[in-house]
Structure formats: C-alpha cells, structure tokens
Coordinates of C-alpha atoms and ligand atoms in Angstrom, one line a residue:
Chain H
X26 CA -29.5 -0.1 3.1
X27 CA -31.6 -0.8 0.0
X28 CA -34.4 1.8 -0.4
X29 CA -33.8 3.2 3.1
X30 CA -32.5 6.7 2.2
X31 CA -33.2 9.3 -0.6
X32 CA -31.8 12.4 -2.0
X33 CA -34.3 15.0 -1.1
X34 CA -32.6 18.3 -1.8
X35 CA -30.4 19.7 -4.6
X36 CA -28.4 22.9 -4.5
X37 CA -25.7 24.4 -6.7
X38 CA -24.0 27.7 -7.5
X39 CA -23.3 29.0 -10.9
X40 CA -20.4 27.3 -12.8
X41 CA -17.8 29.7 -14.1
X42 CA -14.1 30.2 -14.9
X43 CA -13.8 32.7 -12.1
X44 CA -16.6 32.8 -9.6
X45 CA -14.9 35.5 -7.6
X46 CA -15.9 34.0 -4.2
X47 CA -14.0 31.8 -1.8
X48 CA -14.8 28.0 -1.7
X49 CA -16.2 28.4 1.8
X50 CA -18.8 31.0 0.5
X51 CA -19.9 28.9 -2.4
X52 CA -20.1 25.8 -0.3
X53 CA -22.5 27.6 2.1
X54 CA -24.5 28.9 -0.9
X55 CA -24.9 25.5 -2.4
X56 CA -25.8 23.8 0.9
X57 CA -28.4 26.6 1.8
X58 CA -29.9 26.1 -1.7
X59 CA -30.1 22.3 -1.2
X60 CA -31.9 22.8 2.1
X61 CA -34.3 25.3 0.6
X62 CA -35.0 22.9 -2.2
X63 CA -35.9 20.1 0.2
X64 CA -37.9 22.4 2.4
X65 CA -35.6 21.8 5.4
X66 CA -33.7 24.2 7.6
X67 CA -30.2 24.0 9.2
X68 CA -31.9 23.0 12.4
X69 CA -33.0 19.7 10.7
X70 CA -29.4 18.8 9.7
X71 CA -27.5 16.5 12.0
X72 CA -24.9 15.0 9.6
X73 CA -22.3 16.3 7.1
X74 CA -20.2 14.3 4.7
X75 CA -17.5 15.9 2.6
X76 CA -14.5 15.0 0.4
X77 CA -11.3 15.0 2.3
X78 CA -9.9 17.4 -0.3
X79 CA -12.7 19.9 0.7
X80 CA -11.1 23.2 2.0
X81 CA -14.0 23.9 4.4
X82 CA -14.5 21.8 7.5
X83 CA -17.7 20.5 9.0
X84 CA -17.5 22.8 12.0
X85 CA -17.1 25.9 9.8
X86 CA -20.1 24.8 7.8
X87 CA -22.1 24.1 11.0
X88 CA -21.1 27.4 12.5
X89 CA -22.1 29.5 9.5
X90 CA -25.3 27.8 8.8
X91 CA -26.3 27.6 12.4
X92 CA -26.6 23.9 12.7
X93 CA -27.3 23.3 16.4
X94 CA -25.7 19.9 16.8
X95 CA -24.0 17.4 14.5
X96 CA -24.1 13.7 15.4
X97 CA -22.4 12.3 12.3
X98 CA -19.6 13.7 10.1
X99 CA -16.9 12.2 7.9
X100 CA -14.5 13.0 5.1
X101 CA -13.8 10.6 2.2
X102 CA -10.6 10.2 0.3
X103 CA -9.4 9.7 -3.3
X104 CA -10.3 12.8 -5.1
X105 CA -13.2 12.4 -7.5
X106 CA -13.7 8.8 -6.3
X107 CA -15.3 10.2 -3.2
X108 CA -18.4 11.6 -4.8
X109 CA -21.0 8.9 -4.7
X110 CA -19.4 7.5 -1.5
X111 CA -20.5 10.7 0.3
X112 CA -24.1 9.9 -0.5
X113 CA -23.5 6.2 0.3
X114 CA -22.1 7.0 3.7
X115 CA -24.9 9.4 4.4
X116 CA -27.4 6.7 3.5
X117 CA -25.7 4.2 5.8
X118 CA -25.8 6.7 8.6
X119 CA -29.5 7.2 8.0
X120 CA -30.2 3.5 7.6
X121 CA -28.5 2.7 10.9
X122 CA -30.0 5.5 12.9
X123 CA -26.8 7.5 13.3
X124 CA -28.3 10.6 11.6
X125 CA -31.5 11.8 10.2
X126 CA -30.6 14.5 7.7
X127 CA -27.2 14.5 6.1
X128 CA -25.7 17.1 3.7
X129 CA -23.0 16.1 1.3
X130 CA -21.2 18.7 -0.8
X131 CA -18.3 19.6 -3.0
X132 CA -17.0 23.2 -3.5
X133 CA -14.0 23.7 -5.7
X134 CA -12.4 26.7 -7.4
X135 CA -10.5 24.5 -9.7
X136 CA -10.4 27.1 -12.5
X137 CA -9.3 30.3 -10.7
X138 CA -7.5 28.3 -8.0
X139 CA -5.0 26.8 -10.5
X140 CA -4.0 23.3 -11.5
X141 CA -3.0 21.1 -8.6
X142 CA -0.3 19.3 -10.7
X143 CA 1.4 22.6 -11.4
X144 CA 2.3 22.8 -7.7
X145 CA 4.4 19.6 -7.8
X146 CA 7.2 20.2 -5.3
X147 CA 10.9 19.8 -5.8
X148 CA 11.0 16.7 -3.6
X149 CA 8.4 14.0 -4.3
X150 CA 7.7 11.4 -1.7
X151 CA 5.6 8.2 -1.8
X152 CA 4.2 6.6 -4.9
X153 CA 4.8 9.6 -7.1
X154 CA 8.6 9.5 -6.6
X155 CA 8.6 7.0 -9.5
X156 CA 6.5 9.1 -11.9
X157 CA 6.8 12.8 -11.2
X158 CA 10.6 13.1 -11.9
X159 CA 9.7 12.0 -15.5
X160 CA 7.2 14.8 -15.9
X161 CA 4.3 12.4 -15.3
X162 CA 2.2 14.7 -13.1
X163 CA -1.0 15.6 -14.9
X164 CA -4.1 13.5 -14.6
X165 CA -4.4 13.6 -18.4
X166 CA -1.1 11.9 -18.8
X167 CA -2.1 9.2 -16.4
X168 CA -5.4 8.5 -18.2
X169 CA -3.7 8.8 -21.6
X170 CA -1.4 5.9 -20.6
X171 CA -4.4 3.7 -20.1
X172 CA -6.0 5.0 -23.3
X173 CA -3.0 4.2 -25.4
X174 CA -2.9 0.6 -24.2
X175 CA -6.6 0.2 -24.7
X176 CA -6.2 1.4 -28.3
X177 CA -3.4 -1.1 -28.8
X178 CA -5.2 -4.1 -27.3
X179 CA -8.6 -3.5 -28.8
X180 CA -8.4 -1.1 -31.7
X181 CA -10.1 1.7 -29.9
X182 CA -9.6 5.0 -31.7
X183 CA -9.4 8.7 -30.8
X184 CA -12.7 9.1 -32.7
X185 CA -14.3 6.6 -30.3
X186 CA -13.2 8.8 -27.4
X187 CA -14.6 11.8 -29.2
X188 CA -18.1 10.3 -29.3
X189 CA -18.3 10.9 -25.5
X190 CA -17.3 14.6 -25.9
X191 CA -19.8 15.2 -28.7
X192 CA -22.6 13.6 -26.7
X193 CA -21.9 15.6 -23.6
X194 CA -21.8 18.8 -25.6
X195 CA -25.1 18.0 -27.3
X196 CA -26.7 17.6 -23.8
X197 CA -25.1 20.7 -22.4
X198 CA -26.5 22.7 -25.2
X199 CA -30.0 22.2 -23.6
X200 CA -28.8 23.0 -20.1
X201 CA -28.8 26.7 -19.2
X202 CA -26.4 26.0 -16.2
X203 CA -23.7 24.4 -18.4
X204 CA -20.5 26.2 -19.1
X205 CA -20.0 25.0 -22.7
X206 CA -23.2 25.0 -24.8
X207 CA -21.9 25.4 -28.4
X208 CA -22.4 22.1 -30.1
X209 CA -19.3 20.3 -31.4
X210 CA -18.7 17.6 -34.1
X211 CA -16.4 14.7 -34.2
X212 CA -14.3 16.8 -36.7
X213 CA -14.0 19.5 -34.0
X214 CA -12.8 16.9 -31.6
X215 CA -10.2 15.5 -34.0
X216 CA -9.0 19.0 -34.8
X217 CA -8.5 20.0 -31.2
X218 CA -4.9 20.1 -30.1
X219 CA -3.0 17.2 -28.5
X220 CA -2.5 17.6 -24.7
X221 CA -1.2 14.1 -23.9
X222 CA -1.1 12.1 -27.1
X223 CA -3.4 10.2 -27.7
X224 CA -5.7 12.6 -25.8
X225 CA -6.8 16.0 -27.1
X226 CA -8.2 19.1 -25.6
X227 CA -11.7 18.1 -26.2
X228 CA -11.1 14.8 -24.4
X229 CA -10.5 16.8 -21.2
X230 CA -13.1 18.1 -18.7
X231 CA -13.6 21.7 -18.1
X232 CA -11.8 23.8 -15.4
X233 CA -14.6 25.1 -13.2
X234 CA -15.3 27.2 -10.1
X235 CA -18.5 26.0 -8.4
X236 CA -20.2 24.2 -5.6
X237 CA -23.0 21.6 -5.3
X238 CA -24.8 20.0 -2.4
X239 CA -27.3 17.3 -1.8
X240 CA -29.6 16.6 1.2
X241 CA -30.0 12.9 2.1
X242 CA -32.7 11.7 4.5
X243 CA -34.8 8.6 5.1
X244 CA -37.3 7.6 2.4
X245 CA -40.2 8.1 4.8
X246 CA -39.1 11.6 5.7
X247 CA -38.3 12.5 2.1
X248 CA -41.9 11.6 1.1
X249 CA -43.1 14.5 3.2
X250 CA -40.7 17.0 1.8
X251 CA -41.0 19.3 -1.2
X252 CA -39.5 17.2 -4.0
X253 CA -40.0 13.7 -5.4
X254 CA -37.4 11.6 -3.6
X255 CA -34.5 10.0 -5.6
X256 CA -34.2 6.8 -3.6
X257 CA -30.8 5.2 -3.1
X258 CA -31.4 1.7 -4.4
X259 CA -27.8 0.7 -4.0
X260 CA -24.3 2.0 -3.5
X261 CA -20.8 0.6 -3.7
X262 CA -17.3 1.7 -3.0
X263 CA -14.1 -0.2 -4.0
X264 CA -10.4 -0.3 -4.5
X265 CA -8.5 -3.0 -6.4
X266 CA -5.3 -4.8 -5.6
X267 CA -2.0 -3.0 -5.4
X268 CA -3.5 0.4 -6.2
X269 CA -1.3 3.3 -7.1
X270 CA -2.6 6.9 -7.8
X271 CA -4.7 7.2 -10.9
X272 CA -3.4 4.4 -13.1
X273 CA -2.1 1.0 -11.9
X274 CA 1.1 1.2 -13.9
X275 CA 2.5 -1.8 -12.0
X276 CA -0.7 -3.9 -11.7
X277 CA -1.1 -7.4 -13.0
X278 CA -4.2 -6.3 -14.9
X279 CA -3.2 -2.9 -16.4
X280 CA -6.6 -1.9 -17.8
X281 CA -8.6 -3.0 -14.7
X282 CA -9.7 -0.1 -12.5
X283 CA -11.5 -0.1 -9.2
X284 CA -14.7 0.3 -11.2
X285 CA -14.6 -3.4 -11.9
X286 CA -15.0 -4.0 -8.2
X287 CA -17.7 -1.3 -7.8
X288 CA -19.7 -3.1 -10.5
X289 CA -19.5 -6.5 -8.7
X290 CA -21.3 -5.1 -5.6
X291 CA -23.4 -2.3 -7.1
X292 CA -25.7 -4.4 -9.3
X293 CA -25.8 -7.4 -6.9
X294 CA -27.0 -5.0 -4.1
X295 CA -29.5 -3.3 -6.4
X296 CA -30.8 -6.6 -7.8
X297 CA -30.7 -5.2 -11.3
X298 CA -28.6 -5.7 -14.4
X299 CA -26.8 -3.1 -16.5
X300 CA -29.4 -3.5 -19.2
X301 CA -32.1 -2.3 -16.7
X302 CA -30.5 1.1 -16.3
X303 CA -32.5 3.9 -18.0
X304 CA -30.0 6.8 -17.8
X305 CA -26.4 7.1 -16.7
X306 CA -24.1 9.8 -15.4
X307 CA -20.5 8.5 -15.9
X308 CA -17.5 10.2 -14.5
X309 CA -15.8 12.0 -17.4
X310 CA -12.7 13.9 -16.3
X311 CA -11.4 12.5 -19.6
X312 CA -13.4 10.8 -22.4
X313 CA -11.7 7.4 -22.2
X314 CA -13.0 7.0 -18.7
X315 CA -16.6 6.9 -20.0
X316 CA -15.7 4.0 -22.4
X317 CA -13.7 2.1 -19.7
X318 CA -16.5 2.5 -17.3
X319 CA -19.1 1.1 -19.8
X320 CA -16.9 -2.0 -20.1
X321 CA -16.2 -2.4 -16.4
X322 CA -19.8 -1.9 -15.4
X323 CA -20.8 -4.6 -17.8
X324 CA -22.6 -2.6 -20.5
X325 CA -20.4 -4.3 -23.0
X326 CA -17.5 -6.7 -22.9
X327 CA -13.9 -5.6 -22.5
X328 CA -12.7 -3.8 -25.6
X329 CA -16.1 -3.3 -27.1
X330 CA -16.8 0.2 -25.8
X331 CA -15.5 2.0 -28.9
X332 CA -17.9 0.3 -31.3
X333 CA -20.7 0.6 -28.7
X334 CA -20.4 4.4 -28.3
X335 CA -20.2 4.7 -32.1
X336 CA -23.8 3.5 -32.3
X337 CA -24.8 6.7 -30.5
X338 CA -25.8 4.9 -27.3
X339 CA -24.8 7.9 -25.2
X340 CA -26.9 10.5 -26.9
X341 CA -30.3 11.7 -25.6
X342 CA -33.0 11.1 -26.6
X343 CA -32.5 8.2 -29.0
X344 CA -29.5 6.4 -27.5
X345 CA -30.0 3.2 -25.5
X346 CA -28.2 4.7 -22.5
X347 CA -28.4 8.5 -22.5
X348 CA -25.3 9.5 -20.6
X349 CA -24.2 12.7 -18.9
X350 CA -27.5 14.3 -19.7
X351 CA -26.5 17.7 -18.1
X352 CA -23.3 17.8 -20.1
X353 CA -21.1 16.1 -17.5
X354 CA -17.6 17.2 -16.6
X355 CA -16.8 17.6 -20.2
X356 CA -19.4 20.3 -20.9
X357 CA -21.6 21.3 -17.9
X358 CA -18.9 21.7 -15.2
X359 CA -16.1 19.7 -13.6
X360 CA -16.6 19.8 -9.8
X361 CA -15.0 16.5 -9.1
X362 CA -18.0 14.8 -10.6
X363 CA -20.5 16.0 -8.0
X364 CA -22.7 17.6 -10.6
X365 CA -23.3 14.0 -11.9
X366 CA -25.0 13.1 -8.6
X367 CA -27.4 16.0 -8.9
X368 CA -28.3 15.2 -12.5
X369 CA -28.8 11.6 -11.6
X370 CA -31.4 12.7 -9.0
X371 CA -33.0 15.1 -11.5
X372 CA -33.6 12.3 -13.9
X373 CA -35.6 10.5 -11.1
X374 CA -37.5 13.7 -10.3
X375 CA -38.2 14.2 -14.0
X376 CA -36.6 17.6 -14.2
X377 CA -33.5 17.2 -16.4
X378 CA -33.2 19.4 -19.4
X379 CA -32.5 16.1 -21.3
X380 CA -35.2 14.1 -19.4
X381 CA -35.4 10.4 -20.2
X382 CA -39.1 9.7 -20.3
X383 CA -40.1 7.6 -17.3
X384 CA -36.6 7.1 -16.0
X385 CA -36.8 4.7 -13.1
X386 CA -33.2 3.5 -12.7
X387 CA -30.5 6.2 -12.7
X388 CA -26.9 5.3 -12.5
X389 CA -24.1 7.6 -11.2
X390 CA -20.4 6.8 -11.1
X391 CA -17.6 8.7 -9.5
X392 CA -13.9 9.1 -10.3
X393 CA -12.6 6.4 -12.6
X394 CA -9.0 5.1 -12.2
X395 CA -8.9 6.0 -8.5
X396 CA -10.5 4.1 -5.7
X397 CA -14.1 5.0 -6.3
X398 CA -17.9 4.7 -5.8
X399 CA -21.2 4.6 -7.6
X400 CA -24.9 4.8 -6.9
X401 CA -28.1 3.5 -8.5
X402 CA -31.0 5.9 -7.8
X403 CA -34.6 4.9 -8.3
X404 CA -38.2 6.2 -7.8
X405 CA -40.0 5.7 -4.5
Chain Z
X20 CA 17.7 31.6 -18.2
X21 CA 18.4 28.4 -16.3
X22 CA 15.9 25.5 -16.7
X23 CA 13.9 25.1 -13.5
X24 CA 14.7 21.9 -11.6
X25 CA 12.4 18.9 -12.3
X26 CA 10.7 17.2 -9.4
X27 CA 13.1 14.9 -7.6
X28 CA 12.5 11.6 -5.8
X29 CA 12.3 11.9 -2.0
X30 CA 13.5 8.4 -0.9
X31 CA 12.0 6.6 2.1
X32 CA 13.3 3.5 3.9
X33 CA 11.8 1.2 1.3
X34 CA 12.9 3.1 -1.8
X35 CA 16.3 4.4 -0.8
X36 CA 18.2 1.3 -2.1
X37 CA 16.6 1.7 -5.6
X38 CA 17.8 5.3 -5.9
X39 CA 21.2 4.5 -4.4
X40 CA 21.6 1.8 -7.0
X41 CA 20.6 4.2 -9.8
X42 CA 23.4 6.4 -8.5
X43 CA 25.8 3.5 -9.2
X44 CA 24.1 3.0 -12.6
X45 CA 22.4 -0.2 -11.7
X46 CA 18.7 -0.9 -12.1
X47 CA 17.5 -3.0 -9.1
X48 CA 14.2 -4.2 -7.8
X49 CA 13.2 -5.9 -4.6
X50 CA 13.2 -9.6 -4.2
X51 CA 11.3 -11.2 -1.3
X52 CA 13.8 -12.8 1.0
X53 CA 11.4 -15.6 1.7
X54 CA 9.4 -16.5 -1.5
X55 CA 11.7 -14.8 -4.0
X56 CA 8.9 -12.9 -5.7
X57 CA 10.3 -9.8 -7.5
X58 CA 8.5 -6.5 -6.8
X59 CA 8.4 -2.9 -7.9
X60 CA 7.9 -0.3 -6.7
X61 CA 9.6 -1.0 -3.4
X62 CA 7.5 -1.6 -0.4
X63 CA 8.2 -3.1 3.1
X64 CA 6.1 -6.3 2.8
X65 CA 5.8 -9.1 0.2
X66 CA 2.1 -9.2 -0.8
X67 CA 2.5 -12.9 -1.7
X68 CA 3.8 -14.2 1.6
X69 CA 3.9 -11.2 4.1
X70 CA 7.7 -11.6 4.6
X71 CA 9.4 -8.3 5.4
X72 CA 12.9 -9.7 4.5
X73 CA 14.0 -8.1 1.3
X74 CA 17.0 -8.2 -1.0
X75 CA 17.9 -6.0 -4.0
X76 CA 18.6 -7.7 -7.3
X77 CA 20.0 -6.2 -10.4
X78 CA 17.9 -6.3 -13.6
X79 CA 19.3 -6.8 -17.1
X80 CA 18.1 -3.3 -18.0
X81 CA 16.3 -4.5 -21.1
X82 CA 12.6 -4.2 -21.7
X83 CA 9.9 -3.2 -24.1
X84 CA 7.5 -0.3 -24.1
X85 CA 4.2 -1.4 -22.7
X86 CA 2.4 1.9 -23.1
X87 CA 3.4 5.5 -23.6
X88 CA 2.1 9.1 -23.9
X89 CA 3.6 12.2 -25.6
X90 CA 3.1 15.1 -23.3
X91 CA 2.3 18.5 -25.0
X92 CA 2.1 21.8 -23.2
X93 CA 1.1 22.9 -20.7
X94 CA 3.7 20.9 -18.7
X95 CA 5.8 21.7 -15.7
X96 CA 8.3 24.5 -16.3
X97 CA 11.2 22.0 -16.1
X98 CA 9.8 20.1 -19.1
X99 CA 8.8 23.1 -21.2
X100 CA 11.8 23.1 -23.4
X101 CA 11.7 19.4 -24.2
X102 CA 7.9 19.3 -24.9
X103 CA 6.5 17.4 -26.7
X104 CA 8.3 14.6 -24.9
X105 CA 7.6 10.8 -24.5
X106 CA 6.8 9.2 -21.1
X107 CA 7.1 5.4 -21.4
X108 CA 5.9 2.6 -19.3
X109 CA 8.5 -0.2 -19.7
X110 CA 7.9 -3.9 -19.1
X111 CA 11.1 -5.5 -17.9
X112 CA 12.5 -8.5 -19.8
X113 CA 13.6 -10.1 -16.5
X114 CA 10.0 -10.4 -15.4
X115 CA 7.0 -9.1 -17.4
X116 CA 5.1 -8.4 -14.1
X117 CA 7.5 -5.6 -13.5
X118 CA 6.9 -2.2 -15.2
X119 CA 8.8 1.1 -14.7
X120 CA 8.0 4.6 -15.8
X121 CA 10.6 6.7 -17.6
X122 CA 11.3 9.0 -20.5
X123 CA 12.4 7.9 -23.9
X124 CA 15.9 9.4 -24.5
X125 CA 18.2 9.5 -27.5
X126 CA 15.1 9.4 -29.9
X127 CA 12.4 11.7 -31.0
X128 CA 9.0 11.4 -29.3
X129 CA 7.6 10.0 -32.5
X130 CA 9.8 7.0 -32.1
X131 CA 7.8 5.8 -29.2
X132 CA 5.6 2.9 -29.9
X133 CA 4.2 -0.1 -27.9
X134 CA 6.6 -3.0 -28.2
X135 CA 9.7 -0.9 -28.8
X136 CA 12.7 -2.6 -27.4
X137 CA 14.5 -0.3 -24.9
X138 CA 17.4 -0.5 -22.6
X139 CA 18.1 1.5 -19.4
X140 CA 20.4 4.5 -19.4
X141 CA 21.2 6.6 -16.4
X142 CA 20.6 10.4 -16.4
X143 CA 22.4 12.4 -13.8
X144 CA 19.9 15.2 -13.1
X145 CA 21.6 16.8 -10.1
X146 CA 24.9 16.1 -8.3
X147 CA 23.2 13.6 -6.1
X148 CA 20.2 12.2 -8.1
X149 CA 20.4 9.9 -11.0
X150 CA 17.2 8.7 -12.8
X151 CA 16.9 5.4 -14.7
X152 CA 15.8 6.3 -18.2
X153 CA 15.3 4.4 -21.5
X154 CA 16.6 4.5 -25.0
X155 CA 15.8 2.3 -28.1
X156 CA 18.0 -0.8 -28.5
X157 CA 18.4 -3.3 -31.3
X158 CA 16.1 -6.3 -31.2
Ligands
LIG4 ZN1 7.3 -13.3 -0.4

C-alpha cells in the first residue's frame, strides 16, 4: 500500500458553536467542496468510508450527491480513533483495485447537539457498568485518570500539559478558519478553572459544529488532478490487550494506549523514524494526549514528554516538531480529529497558515486512548 | 427537589454475581476454574487459558488508590450536589493486577491521593442496587 494512494481533495464547512444546519447538510457541503477542490465530480466517486458514529449513511450521501454507483463502503468504530483509519481503508481499497475514488468524511454538531455523556441512561450495560455509576462518564475524567498517574510516575506537571494548549492557540491565531484565535499564555492556562482535577478548561478541546471531507485516489490519478497530492506513505490501526473504553483502568500497563501498537507498525511500514518527521498533527481532545502520543510514538522516552514540550518543540516555526499547525482540536475545531487529517495534507501541499518550509513527511494521529489509527503523508 | 437517580449497573450473565455479592456486602472477583487467575471486570473467558469455568472469590476489601480525579461541574445531575467529588481507581491488596473504580466516601475530595490506603464500603443507592465504594483506612 506504500505510496499507492493520495489525498487529492480537501473540503470543510465553517466551524462554529451553532452552525444552524443538520449534520447531513454539512456532510454534503464538505464532500462537495472536497470534490471541487480535487477537480472531480460525484460521477467519479465509487467509494465512501465514514465513522460508524456518523449520523448520515452512505446511501443518503450517494443519493444526494448523485453518485451513480458505489463499489466500496465501510464504517469504522471507536470514536475519534476512526479518523486516519478511514483514509487507510480508502487507500487499501484503491491499492487493491476495489475502488478508484473514495471519499472519507466526518460531520458532527457536537456543540449545538449536546454532550454525549450527558445522555448517560439510568441503566448502564457493558464495560461502563463499572464506571458510570460512580459519575465517571465524561471523556475528560477518563483522560484525567491517566494524566494523574503520569504526573505521579514521572513528575509531569499541569504546566507541561499547558504547553500543548499554548502552542495550538498560537497556531490558530494565524488560521482564519479556527474558532479560537486569541493567543493564550501558560498563566492563562493555569488560571483556567478545573474541570477534572488535574485537568483544566484550557486542557480540553473545543465544542464544535462542522464537517470535513477528503478525497482519496491513486497516486497516478492524483497527479492529473488540481492539487499537489498528499501521498499516503504508511498507515496503521491498532488496539492493545484487554481494551476498555478510553482508559485501560484494569490493564497490566496502565499508561500504555493503543498508540504504542500504532507506532510499532506505522514507522516500520513507512521506513522512516520519528526523527524524520517534519510536522505533526496529534490528536488533542485533551492536552495530555499530545504528550502521551509523543512518548508512545517514540519522539521521546516514556515520561520525558513534559520536559520535551517545555523546550518549545511543538511551536511553529522554531520548534523541532511543529504540531497541530492549524490549531488542532484545542483551538481550530474539534470534529473528532478529522481536521488534523486535512491540515496534515495541507502541509504536504504547502498551503498551511503555519507552513513548515519544505515539509516532506507529515504525521497525523487519531483518537488517543481508544483503539486508533495514524498516517504518514509524503510528497509524490 | 429530589436528587436525580445516578446511572445504575445493568448486569449481564458475567457481571450479575458481582452485583449480587455487593448486595450481600461482599466484594468478589472472578477466579478461573482452571488456572485460578483472578480477573476483573467479569468476562466469560479466561484470557490466560481460555477456560470458561469460573468461580467467585471474596476479596479482603483492602486496597490503595492507584489514580484518581476530582470531578468539577458540569457533571451529571445526580452528582451536581456532591461536586467536586473524587473518583478513585483502587488497586486491590489481594492482587495488584486488579483495579476497581469507585468514589472516595467519608472524606473530603482533597483527601484523595495516590497511595492512600482504602477499604471497601457498601452504598445502597436504591432498594435493589448496592455499589462497592471506598473510604480511607489506617495503614
Ligand atoms: Zn484460566
């Protein structure tokens, strides 16, 4: 699959607190924009890959866009962990001849549509029956449980987490599409209210209405289209042992997330090392996830991410690994991390508002803590 | 105004013995009937030997806090009045590979810390549901 497929089209709606349109409508807008960007039409599309949480089905998308026939479609699980996996599956379908042009998308009115955890029912089945009765229902609490242990084991601090928030906001300030563009300081982060101690409001991603889509096709075909192709160099998807929801409370290795297993395959398949990566988009529903991901992907050893981010590594243009260069989920928009994929592709195109000069290897990761996926994009 | 009901466990075939034991004020975990590995949460198959024979064994009820958070609003309505409240992940003294989530009772949220010795207590939350919970104990 190496270098067989490329992201050829990018589309997105505005990001807002209340977009005032149904998820189906914004999904169609984003997909249509991505096809226009690529210079393709619905008649060219023969594959669709979505998140299983997506509220609009493939057949509705096809019906509305006027796609004459689909020969490949799938829906991928585990919330934000599905993001890069949609592109990976599209690339597999293209590399194996199952489809020629595949659209992947995420449309989510997570702001106006309310907080999923607030709908926790009176009777809780499955894994959550051992957590929800204790009020452990919010994603922030689940990640805070990991963060607390990381602080205990390695001396990581709240200010270390804050470095990710500050970097994302600095980048968002340059991005007209970002929801939050007012710069923040570490002091602002430390002064923000506690949500799930040790995590604060500015450790949490935004609540966003919005949709994004990408068009994936063969590298050969992408060369003839409108944009510079962002080639899929490698992709990986993984879950670890004995996985439960967002945090392996019961796991033998408490701080180990599926990202460890993504890293094992991603770099081997790409034939590159973490130090070769020019720019990264790291899933940032909560700031600690950025630090944990740096460790698990091998940018530093376990426990060393706090001191590492304190060097300013995440900040464009001077950091060694400019990260979340559109502002990420913390400051551009939180659409289950799908905006990270588009920004990863823009870095290869050379069109980011925080463009890394000559970026040749662009890393994107999806949901951390959950079974997840990642991509390395490269130039043709 | 009455406090809204908190979410309640909905037992299945594997988890029912755990919740029935809690009703009797006993903390139990599964023990593989074949290789005797202890496991929590309950599941039908032993991931060490694939046996589906299972027993319930009572735990001492003693443990230490392995990690914790203090939840501040916004929280579920059922927890609004007690916020900020501590959610603890307790490592059992019987086998450190076993961890269980609960709340810290009989102590302010600020008392929560990693390594805090705790013991199980049982909170009747409805006429039919009892939750294993945790409170500080002497060392
Ligand atoms: Zn066994």
